[in-house]
Short mmCIF file of C-alpha atoms in Angstrom, two decimals:
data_model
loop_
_atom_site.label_atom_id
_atom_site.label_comp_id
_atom_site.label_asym_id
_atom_site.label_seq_id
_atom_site.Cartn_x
_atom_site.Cartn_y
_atom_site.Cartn_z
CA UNK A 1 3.72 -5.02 23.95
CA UNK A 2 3.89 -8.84 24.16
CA UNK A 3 6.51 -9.44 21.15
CA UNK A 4 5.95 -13.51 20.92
CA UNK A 5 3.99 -13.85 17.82
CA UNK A 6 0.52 -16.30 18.69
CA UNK A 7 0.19 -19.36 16.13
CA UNK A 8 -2.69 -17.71 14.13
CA UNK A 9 -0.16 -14.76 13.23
CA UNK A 10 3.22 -17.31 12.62
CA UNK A 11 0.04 -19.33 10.17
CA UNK A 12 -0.26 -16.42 8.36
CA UNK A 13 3.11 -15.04 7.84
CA UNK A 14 4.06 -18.44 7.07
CA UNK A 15 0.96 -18.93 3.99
CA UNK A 16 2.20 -14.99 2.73
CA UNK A 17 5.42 -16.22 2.25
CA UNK A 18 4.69 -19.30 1.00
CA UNK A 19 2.66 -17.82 -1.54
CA UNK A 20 4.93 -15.21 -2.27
CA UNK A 21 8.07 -17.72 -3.28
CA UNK A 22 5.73 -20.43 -5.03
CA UNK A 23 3.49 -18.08 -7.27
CA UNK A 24 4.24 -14.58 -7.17
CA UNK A 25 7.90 -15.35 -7.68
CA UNK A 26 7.48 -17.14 -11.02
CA UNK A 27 6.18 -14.31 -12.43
CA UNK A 28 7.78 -11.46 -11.04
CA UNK A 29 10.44 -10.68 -13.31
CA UNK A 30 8.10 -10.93 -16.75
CA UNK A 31 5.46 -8.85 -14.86
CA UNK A 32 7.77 -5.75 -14.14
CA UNK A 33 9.25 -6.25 -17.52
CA UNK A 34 5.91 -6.23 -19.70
CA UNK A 35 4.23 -3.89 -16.95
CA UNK A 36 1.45 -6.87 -16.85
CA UNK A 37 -0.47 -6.82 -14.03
CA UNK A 38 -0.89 -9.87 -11.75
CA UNK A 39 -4.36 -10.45 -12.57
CA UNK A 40 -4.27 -14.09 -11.57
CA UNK A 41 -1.88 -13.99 -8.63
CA UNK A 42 -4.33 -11.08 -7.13
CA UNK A 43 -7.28 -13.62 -7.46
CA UNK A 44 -5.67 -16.00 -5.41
CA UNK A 45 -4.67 -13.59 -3.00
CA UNK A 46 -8.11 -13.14 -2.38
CA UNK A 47 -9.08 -16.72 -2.57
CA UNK A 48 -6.16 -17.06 0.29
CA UNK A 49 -8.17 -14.72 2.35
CA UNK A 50 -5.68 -11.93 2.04
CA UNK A 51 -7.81 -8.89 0.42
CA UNK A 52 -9.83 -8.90 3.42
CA UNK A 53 -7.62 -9.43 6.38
CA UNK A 54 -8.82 -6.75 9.08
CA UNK A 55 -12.45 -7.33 7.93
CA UNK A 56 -15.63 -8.93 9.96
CA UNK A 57 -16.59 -12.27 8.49
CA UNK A 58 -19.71 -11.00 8.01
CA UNK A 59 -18.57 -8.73 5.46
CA UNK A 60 -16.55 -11.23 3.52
CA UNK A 61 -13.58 -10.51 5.07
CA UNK A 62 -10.70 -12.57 7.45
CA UNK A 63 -11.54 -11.61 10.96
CA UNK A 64 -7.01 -10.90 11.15
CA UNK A 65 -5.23 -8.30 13.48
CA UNK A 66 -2.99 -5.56 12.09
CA UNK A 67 -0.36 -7.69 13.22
CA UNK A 68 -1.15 -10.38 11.00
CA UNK A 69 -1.43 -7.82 8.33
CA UNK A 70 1.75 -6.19 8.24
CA UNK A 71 3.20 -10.11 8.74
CA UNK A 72 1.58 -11.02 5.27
CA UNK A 73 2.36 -7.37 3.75
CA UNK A 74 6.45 -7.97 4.49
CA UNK A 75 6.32 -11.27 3.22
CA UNK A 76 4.43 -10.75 -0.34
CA UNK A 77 6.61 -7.34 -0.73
CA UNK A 78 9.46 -9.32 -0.37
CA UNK A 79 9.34 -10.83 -3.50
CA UNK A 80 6.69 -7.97 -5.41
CA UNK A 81 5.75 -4.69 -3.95
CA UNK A 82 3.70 -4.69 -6.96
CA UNK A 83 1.26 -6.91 -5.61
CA UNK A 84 1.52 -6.27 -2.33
CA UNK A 85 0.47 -2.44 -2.83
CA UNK A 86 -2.39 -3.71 -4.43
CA UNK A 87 -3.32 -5.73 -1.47
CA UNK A 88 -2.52 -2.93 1.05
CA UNK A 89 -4.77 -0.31 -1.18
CA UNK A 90 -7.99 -3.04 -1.13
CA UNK A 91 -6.85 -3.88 2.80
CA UNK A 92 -5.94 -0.43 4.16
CA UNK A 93 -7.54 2.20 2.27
CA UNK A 94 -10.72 0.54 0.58
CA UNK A 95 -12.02 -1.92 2.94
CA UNK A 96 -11.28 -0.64 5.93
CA UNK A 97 -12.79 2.78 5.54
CA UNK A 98 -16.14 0.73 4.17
CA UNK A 99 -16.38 -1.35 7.25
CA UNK A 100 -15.97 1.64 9.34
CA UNK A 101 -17.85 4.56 7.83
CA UNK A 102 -19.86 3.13 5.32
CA UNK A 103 -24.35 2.26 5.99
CA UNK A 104 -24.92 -1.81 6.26
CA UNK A 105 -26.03 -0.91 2.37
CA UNK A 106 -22.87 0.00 1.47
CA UNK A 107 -20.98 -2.46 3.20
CA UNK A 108 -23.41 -5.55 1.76
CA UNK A 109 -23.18 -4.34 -1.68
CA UNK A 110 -19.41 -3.24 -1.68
CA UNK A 111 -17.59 -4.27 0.93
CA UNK A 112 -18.52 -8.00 0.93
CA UNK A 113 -16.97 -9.00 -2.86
CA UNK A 114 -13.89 -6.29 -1.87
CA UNK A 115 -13.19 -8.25 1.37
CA UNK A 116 -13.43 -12.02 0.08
CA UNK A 117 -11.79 -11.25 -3.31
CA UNK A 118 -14.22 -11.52 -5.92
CA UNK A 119 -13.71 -7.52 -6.64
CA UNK A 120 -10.75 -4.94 -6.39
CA UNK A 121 -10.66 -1.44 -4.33
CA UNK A 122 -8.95 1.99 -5.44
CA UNK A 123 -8.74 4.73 -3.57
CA UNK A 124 -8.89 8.44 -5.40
CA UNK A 125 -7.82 11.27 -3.36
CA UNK A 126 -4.74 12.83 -5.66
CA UNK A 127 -5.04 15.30 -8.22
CA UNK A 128 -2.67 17.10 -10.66
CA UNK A 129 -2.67 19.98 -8.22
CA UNK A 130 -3.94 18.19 -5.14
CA UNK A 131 -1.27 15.76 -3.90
CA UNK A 132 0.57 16.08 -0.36
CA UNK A 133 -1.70 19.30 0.00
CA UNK A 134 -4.81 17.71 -0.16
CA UNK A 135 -7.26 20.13 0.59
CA UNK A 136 -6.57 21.50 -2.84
CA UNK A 137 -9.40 19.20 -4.41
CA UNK A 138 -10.71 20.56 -7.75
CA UNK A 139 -12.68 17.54 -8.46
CA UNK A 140 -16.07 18.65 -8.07
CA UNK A 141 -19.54 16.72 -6.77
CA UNK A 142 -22.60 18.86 -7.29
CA UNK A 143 -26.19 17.73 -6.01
CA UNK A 144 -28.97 17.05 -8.75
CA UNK A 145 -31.56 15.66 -6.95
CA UNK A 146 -31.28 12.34 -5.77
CA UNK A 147 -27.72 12.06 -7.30
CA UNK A 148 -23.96 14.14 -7.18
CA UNK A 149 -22.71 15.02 -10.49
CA UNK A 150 -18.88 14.52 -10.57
CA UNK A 151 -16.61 16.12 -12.98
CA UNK A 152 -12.83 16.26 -12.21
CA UNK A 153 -9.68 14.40 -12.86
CA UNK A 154 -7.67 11.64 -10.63
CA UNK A 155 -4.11 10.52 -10.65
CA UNK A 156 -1.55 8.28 -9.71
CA UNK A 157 -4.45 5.89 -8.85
CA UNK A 158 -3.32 2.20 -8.08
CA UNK A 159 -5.97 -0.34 -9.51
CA UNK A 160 -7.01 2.25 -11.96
CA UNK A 161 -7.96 0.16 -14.55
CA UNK A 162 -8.12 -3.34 -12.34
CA UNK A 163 -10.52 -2.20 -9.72
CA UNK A 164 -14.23 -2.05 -10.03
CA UNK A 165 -15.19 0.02 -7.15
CA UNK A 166 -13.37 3.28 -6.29
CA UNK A 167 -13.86 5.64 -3.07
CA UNK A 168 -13.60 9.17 -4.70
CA UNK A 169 -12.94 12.59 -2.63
CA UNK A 170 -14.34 15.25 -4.17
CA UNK A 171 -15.33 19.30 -3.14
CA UNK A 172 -19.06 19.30 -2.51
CA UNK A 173 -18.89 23.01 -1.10
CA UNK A 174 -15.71 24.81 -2.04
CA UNK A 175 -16.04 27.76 -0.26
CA UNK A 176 -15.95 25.96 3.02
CA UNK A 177 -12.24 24.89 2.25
CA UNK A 178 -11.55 21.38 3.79
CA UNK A 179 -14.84 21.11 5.64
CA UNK A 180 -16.79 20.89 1.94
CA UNK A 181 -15.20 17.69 1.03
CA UNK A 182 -16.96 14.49 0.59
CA UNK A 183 -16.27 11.12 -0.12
CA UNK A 184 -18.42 8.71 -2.84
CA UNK A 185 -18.52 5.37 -3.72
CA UNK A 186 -18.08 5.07 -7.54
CA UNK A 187 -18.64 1.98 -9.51
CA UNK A 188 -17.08 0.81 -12.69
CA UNK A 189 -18.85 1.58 -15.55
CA UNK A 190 -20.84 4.57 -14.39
CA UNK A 191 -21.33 6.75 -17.43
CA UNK A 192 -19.08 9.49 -17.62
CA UNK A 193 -16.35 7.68 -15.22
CA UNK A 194 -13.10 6.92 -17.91
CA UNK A 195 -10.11 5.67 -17.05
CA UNK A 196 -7.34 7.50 -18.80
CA UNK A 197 -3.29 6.86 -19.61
CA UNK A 198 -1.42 4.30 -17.65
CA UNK A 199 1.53 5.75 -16.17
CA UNK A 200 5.55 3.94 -17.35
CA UNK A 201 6.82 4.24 -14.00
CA UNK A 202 10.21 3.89 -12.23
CA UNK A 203 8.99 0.99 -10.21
CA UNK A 204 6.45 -1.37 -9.60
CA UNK A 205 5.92 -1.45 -12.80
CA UNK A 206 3.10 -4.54 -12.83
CA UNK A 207 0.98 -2.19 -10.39
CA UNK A 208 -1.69 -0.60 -12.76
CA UNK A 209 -1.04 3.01 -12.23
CA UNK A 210 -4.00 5.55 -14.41
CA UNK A 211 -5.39 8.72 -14.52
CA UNK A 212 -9.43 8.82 -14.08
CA UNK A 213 -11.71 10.79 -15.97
CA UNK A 214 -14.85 12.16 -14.75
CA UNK A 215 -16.94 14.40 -17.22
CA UNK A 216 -20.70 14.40 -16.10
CA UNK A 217 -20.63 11.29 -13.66
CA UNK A 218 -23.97 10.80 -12.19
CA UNK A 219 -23.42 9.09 -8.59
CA UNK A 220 -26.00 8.02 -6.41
CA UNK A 221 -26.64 10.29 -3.58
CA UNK A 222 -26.59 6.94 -1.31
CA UNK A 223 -23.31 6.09 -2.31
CA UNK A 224 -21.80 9.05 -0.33
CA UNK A 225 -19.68 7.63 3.20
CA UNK A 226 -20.93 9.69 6.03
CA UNK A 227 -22.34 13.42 5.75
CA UNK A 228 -21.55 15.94 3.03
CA UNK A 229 -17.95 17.27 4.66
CA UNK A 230 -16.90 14.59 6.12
CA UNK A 231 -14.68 13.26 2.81
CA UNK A 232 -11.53 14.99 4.18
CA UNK A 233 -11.60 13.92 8.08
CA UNK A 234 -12.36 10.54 6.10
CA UNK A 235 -9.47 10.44 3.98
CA UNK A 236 -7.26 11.57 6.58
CA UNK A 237 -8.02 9.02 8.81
CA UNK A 238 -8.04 6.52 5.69
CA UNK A 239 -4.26 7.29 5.22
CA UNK A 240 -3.57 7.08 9.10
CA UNK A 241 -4.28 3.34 8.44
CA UNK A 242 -2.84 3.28 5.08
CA UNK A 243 0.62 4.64 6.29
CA UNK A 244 0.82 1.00 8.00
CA UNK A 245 0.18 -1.14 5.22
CA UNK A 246 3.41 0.98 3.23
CA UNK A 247 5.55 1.02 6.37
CA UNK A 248 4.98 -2.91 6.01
CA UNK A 249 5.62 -2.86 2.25
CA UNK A 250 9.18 -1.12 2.45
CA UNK A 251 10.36 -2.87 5.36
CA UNK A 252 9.26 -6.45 3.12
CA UNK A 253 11.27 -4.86 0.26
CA UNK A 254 14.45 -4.04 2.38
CA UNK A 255 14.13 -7.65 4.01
CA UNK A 256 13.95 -9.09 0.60
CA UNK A 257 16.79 -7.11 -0.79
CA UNK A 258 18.82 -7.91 2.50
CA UNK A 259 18.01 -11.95 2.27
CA UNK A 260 19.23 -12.10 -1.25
CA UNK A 261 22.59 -10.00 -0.13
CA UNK A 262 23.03 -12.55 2.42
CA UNK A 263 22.86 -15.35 -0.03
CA UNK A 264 24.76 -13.80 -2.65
CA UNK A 265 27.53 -13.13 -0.26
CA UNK A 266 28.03 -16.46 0.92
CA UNK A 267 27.97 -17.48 -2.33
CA UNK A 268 30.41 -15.16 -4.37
CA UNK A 269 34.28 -15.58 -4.13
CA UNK A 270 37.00 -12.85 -4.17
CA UNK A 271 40.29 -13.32 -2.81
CA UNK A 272 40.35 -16.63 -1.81
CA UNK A 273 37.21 -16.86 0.32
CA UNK A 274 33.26 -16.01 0.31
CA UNK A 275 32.39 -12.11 0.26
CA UNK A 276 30.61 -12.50 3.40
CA UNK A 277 33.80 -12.88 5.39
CA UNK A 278 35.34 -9.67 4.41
CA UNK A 279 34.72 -6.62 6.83
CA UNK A 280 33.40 -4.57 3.84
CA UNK A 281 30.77 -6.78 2.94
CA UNK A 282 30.11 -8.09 6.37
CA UNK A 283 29.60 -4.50 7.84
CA UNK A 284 27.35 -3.62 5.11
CA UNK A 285 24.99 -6.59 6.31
CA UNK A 286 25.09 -6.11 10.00
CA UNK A 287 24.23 -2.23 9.05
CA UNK A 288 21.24 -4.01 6.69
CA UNK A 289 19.77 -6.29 9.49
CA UNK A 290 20.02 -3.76 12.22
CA UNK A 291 18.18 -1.29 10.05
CA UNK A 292 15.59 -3.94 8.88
CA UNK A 293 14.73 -4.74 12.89
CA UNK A 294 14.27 -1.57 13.75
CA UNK A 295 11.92 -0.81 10.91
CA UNK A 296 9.63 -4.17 11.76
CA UNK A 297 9.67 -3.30 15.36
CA UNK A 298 7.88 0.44 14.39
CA UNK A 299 5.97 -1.37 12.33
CA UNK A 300 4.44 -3.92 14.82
CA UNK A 301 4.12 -1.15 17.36
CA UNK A 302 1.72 0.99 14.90
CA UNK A 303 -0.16 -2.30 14.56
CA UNK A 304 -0.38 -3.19 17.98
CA UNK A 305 -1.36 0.41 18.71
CA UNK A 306 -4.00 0.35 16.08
CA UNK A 307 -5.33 -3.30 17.55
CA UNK A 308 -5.72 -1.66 20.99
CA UNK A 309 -7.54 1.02 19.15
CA UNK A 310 -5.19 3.41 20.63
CA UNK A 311 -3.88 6.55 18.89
CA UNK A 312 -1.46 5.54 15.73
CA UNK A 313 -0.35 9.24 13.84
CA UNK A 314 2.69 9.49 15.16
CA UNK A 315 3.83 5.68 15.45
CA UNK A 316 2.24 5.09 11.77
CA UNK A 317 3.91 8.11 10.53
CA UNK A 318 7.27 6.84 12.20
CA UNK A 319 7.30 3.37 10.91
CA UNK A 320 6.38 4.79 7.33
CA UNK A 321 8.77 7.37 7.22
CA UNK A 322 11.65 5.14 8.92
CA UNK A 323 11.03 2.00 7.00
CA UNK A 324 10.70 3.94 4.01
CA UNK A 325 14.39 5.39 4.47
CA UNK A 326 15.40 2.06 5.39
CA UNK A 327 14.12 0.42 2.22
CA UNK A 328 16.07 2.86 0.05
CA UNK A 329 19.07 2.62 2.19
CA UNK A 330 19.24 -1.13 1.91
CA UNK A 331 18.80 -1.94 -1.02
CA UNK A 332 21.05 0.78 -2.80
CA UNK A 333 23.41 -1.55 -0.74
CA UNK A 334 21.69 -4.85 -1.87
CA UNK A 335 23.07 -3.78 -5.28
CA UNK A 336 26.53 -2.42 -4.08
CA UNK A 337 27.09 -6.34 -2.41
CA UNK A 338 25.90 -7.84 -5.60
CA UNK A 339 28.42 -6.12 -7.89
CA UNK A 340 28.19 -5.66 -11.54
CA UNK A 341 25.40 -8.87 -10.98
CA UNK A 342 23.10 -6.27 -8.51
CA UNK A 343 22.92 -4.42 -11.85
CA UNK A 344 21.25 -7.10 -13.58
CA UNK A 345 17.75 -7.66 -13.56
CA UNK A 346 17.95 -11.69 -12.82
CA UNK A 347 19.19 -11.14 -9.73
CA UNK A 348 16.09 -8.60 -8.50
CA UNK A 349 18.15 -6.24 -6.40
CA UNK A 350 17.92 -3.90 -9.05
CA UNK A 351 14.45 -4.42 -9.19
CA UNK A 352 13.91 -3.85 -5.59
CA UNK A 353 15.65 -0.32 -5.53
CA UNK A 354 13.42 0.72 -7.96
CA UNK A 355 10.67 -0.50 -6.06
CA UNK A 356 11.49 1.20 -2.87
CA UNK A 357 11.71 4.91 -3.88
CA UNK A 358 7.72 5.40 -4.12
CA UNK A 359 7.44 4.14 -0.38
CA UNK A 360 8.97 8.08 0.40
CA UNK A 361 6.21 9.05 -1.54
CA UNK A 362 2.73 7.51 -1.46
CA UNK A 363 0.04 7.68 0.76
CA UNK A 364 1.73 10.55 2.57
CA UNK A 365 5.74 11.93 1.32
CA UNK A 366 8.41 11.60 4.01
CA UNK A 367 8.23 14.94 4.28
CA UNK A 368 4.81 15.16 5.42
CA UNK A 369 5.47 12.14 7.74
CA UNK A 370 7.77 14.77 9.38
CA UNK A 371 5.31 17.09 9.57
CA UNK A 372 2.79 14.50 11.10
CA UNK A 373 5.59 13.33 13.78
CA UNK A 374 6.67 17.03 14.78
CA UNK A 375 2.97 18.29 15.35
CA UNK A 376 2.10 14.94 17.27
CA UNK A 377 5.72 15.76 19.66
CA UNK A 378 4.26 19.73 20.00
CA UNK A 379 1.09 19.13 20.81
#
């Protein structure tokens, strides 16, 4: 792996976090306060080229390597994971399983204003009994003619109520377990589609978190991605991706969390002389930054790997599961540096911590990261 960065990918780590400091930062602390979400900061995103990194031109989308990705995913979570999951759900789980699976239909009427911005992606494969075991689907899809009937409920669904398309798993034959699941494309405003409660969460809290409803939903039978059974092997493969994009989020929230320690600690007095300089403190950071470089290094390998379109479960799984654990890690000792101050939400450590705990839990638990790592060593 050649670990010099080119000029296109330093251009567009560079615009991320330039971005990130000038306009997401204004409004970060009002946003996860109010639980508003970043309606305007998400259009310009897009406008930036950044909902549609990995995707073809043609489709609307940035041409970009998964390098360049997880570059611009560390540097927007950095200052707000809660935008940045938003762009790693349109990037990693939306987009990117349209431009691979879905007909040149799909991908001209869905893909196109997903990739350049004008439209927001959400992904629905959790249930209230289907989440890390997600075979379990009880949502149900049942032909009627030239259309599936949907009725079922989804949860925890990022860009519930902001997105306008939304790729929904659902059982089309339940008694052939895992191989009856099939994927649809479902469009805002389809009658019987409702989106339900918003969720208060722990952390990012300007990410619009809902329940869906679906009672009766007639979709188009031409809005399914692939064959009838294919939805599982499509969401699996979906989150193989996806797994990147969070990796990238929670090592940009540890590296944001470490880079205001740093600052703080050069900053802040106590005995005579700058925090920094005492072994305490100073151990604490050099434990921080070492953490933090392994994590990006996992995570560049995954998106090398995934450039070279070589095998990625077990290095995605690793840099999700590792930078995950570092993100908690770091900045539960972003706070400790910061003192009584790190428990104050003006100085965003706080913030961050919060931020970081759903990394060990979307898009795939630790837990089952360890699963996805041990059967990769065995096999």
């Amino acid at each position: 792996m050649d670990f010099q960065l080119t000029e296109e990918q330093i251009a567009v780590r560079d615009a991320a976090r330039d971005f990130a400091k000038n306009v997401v930062a204004k409004t970060v602390l009002e946003r996860d306060e109010n639980q508003r979400f970043g309606e305007d900061e998400i259009r310009q995103l897009g406008e930036l080229g950044f909902m549609g990194m990995m995707v073809d031109p043609k489709y609307g989308g940035s041409g970009m390597d998964t390098v360049s990705y997880v570059l611009a995913m560390e540097e927007i979570s950095k200052v707000d994971a809660a935008i940045s999951v938003t762009m790693s759900v349109n990037n990693s789980l939306v987009c990117w399983g349209l431009e691979k699976f879905g007909t040149e239909e799909q991908k001209m009427k869905y893909l196109v204003p997903l990739a350049s911005g004008q439209k927001i992606g959400a992904f629905c494969l959790s249930e209230p009994e289907a989440g890390s075991d997600a075979t379990s689907q009880r949502t149900m899809a049942v032909k009627d003619g030239d259309d599936y009937i949907l009725n079922g409920t989804k949860n925890w669904i990022t860009n519930g109520s902001s997105a306008s398309t939304y790729i929904v798993i659902a059982q089309t034959k339940p008694e052939l377990g895992h191989k009856g699941i099939s994927a649809f494309i479902v469009e805002r405003g389809m009658e019987g589609f409702v989106v339900g409660a918003k969720e208060n969460k722990l952390g990012i809290r300007s990410s619009d978190t809902h329940t869906l409803l679906f009672t009766d939903c007639r979709v188009p039978a031409e809005n399914m991605i692939g064959e009838e059974g294919f939805g599982f092997k499509f969401a699996m493969m979906i989150l193989e991706g996806g797994r990147i994009g969070i990796a990238s989020q929670a090592l940009g929230i540890a590296s944001g969390a470490f880079e205001a320690s740093v600052e703080y600690a050069k900053t802040r007095t106590a005995f005579g002389k700058p925090i920094c300089e005492h072994q305490a403190i100073a151990f604490k950071l050099a434990d921080m930054a070492t953490s933090i470089e392994a994590a990006r290094l996992l995570c560049l390998q995954a998106a090398y790997l995934k450039d070279q379109h070589l095998p990625i479960t077990k290095a995605g799984a690793m840099a999700k599961e590792f930078s995950s654990r570092v993100a908690m890690e770091v900045t539960v000792e972003a706070v400790q540096v910061h003192g009584g101050y790190g428990f104050v939400k003006e100085y965003h450590v706080e913030r961050m911590m919060r931020d970081a705990k759903i990394t060990q839990i979307y898009e795939g638990t630790s837990e089952i990261q360890k699963i996805v790592i041990g059967r990769s060593i065995l096999k």
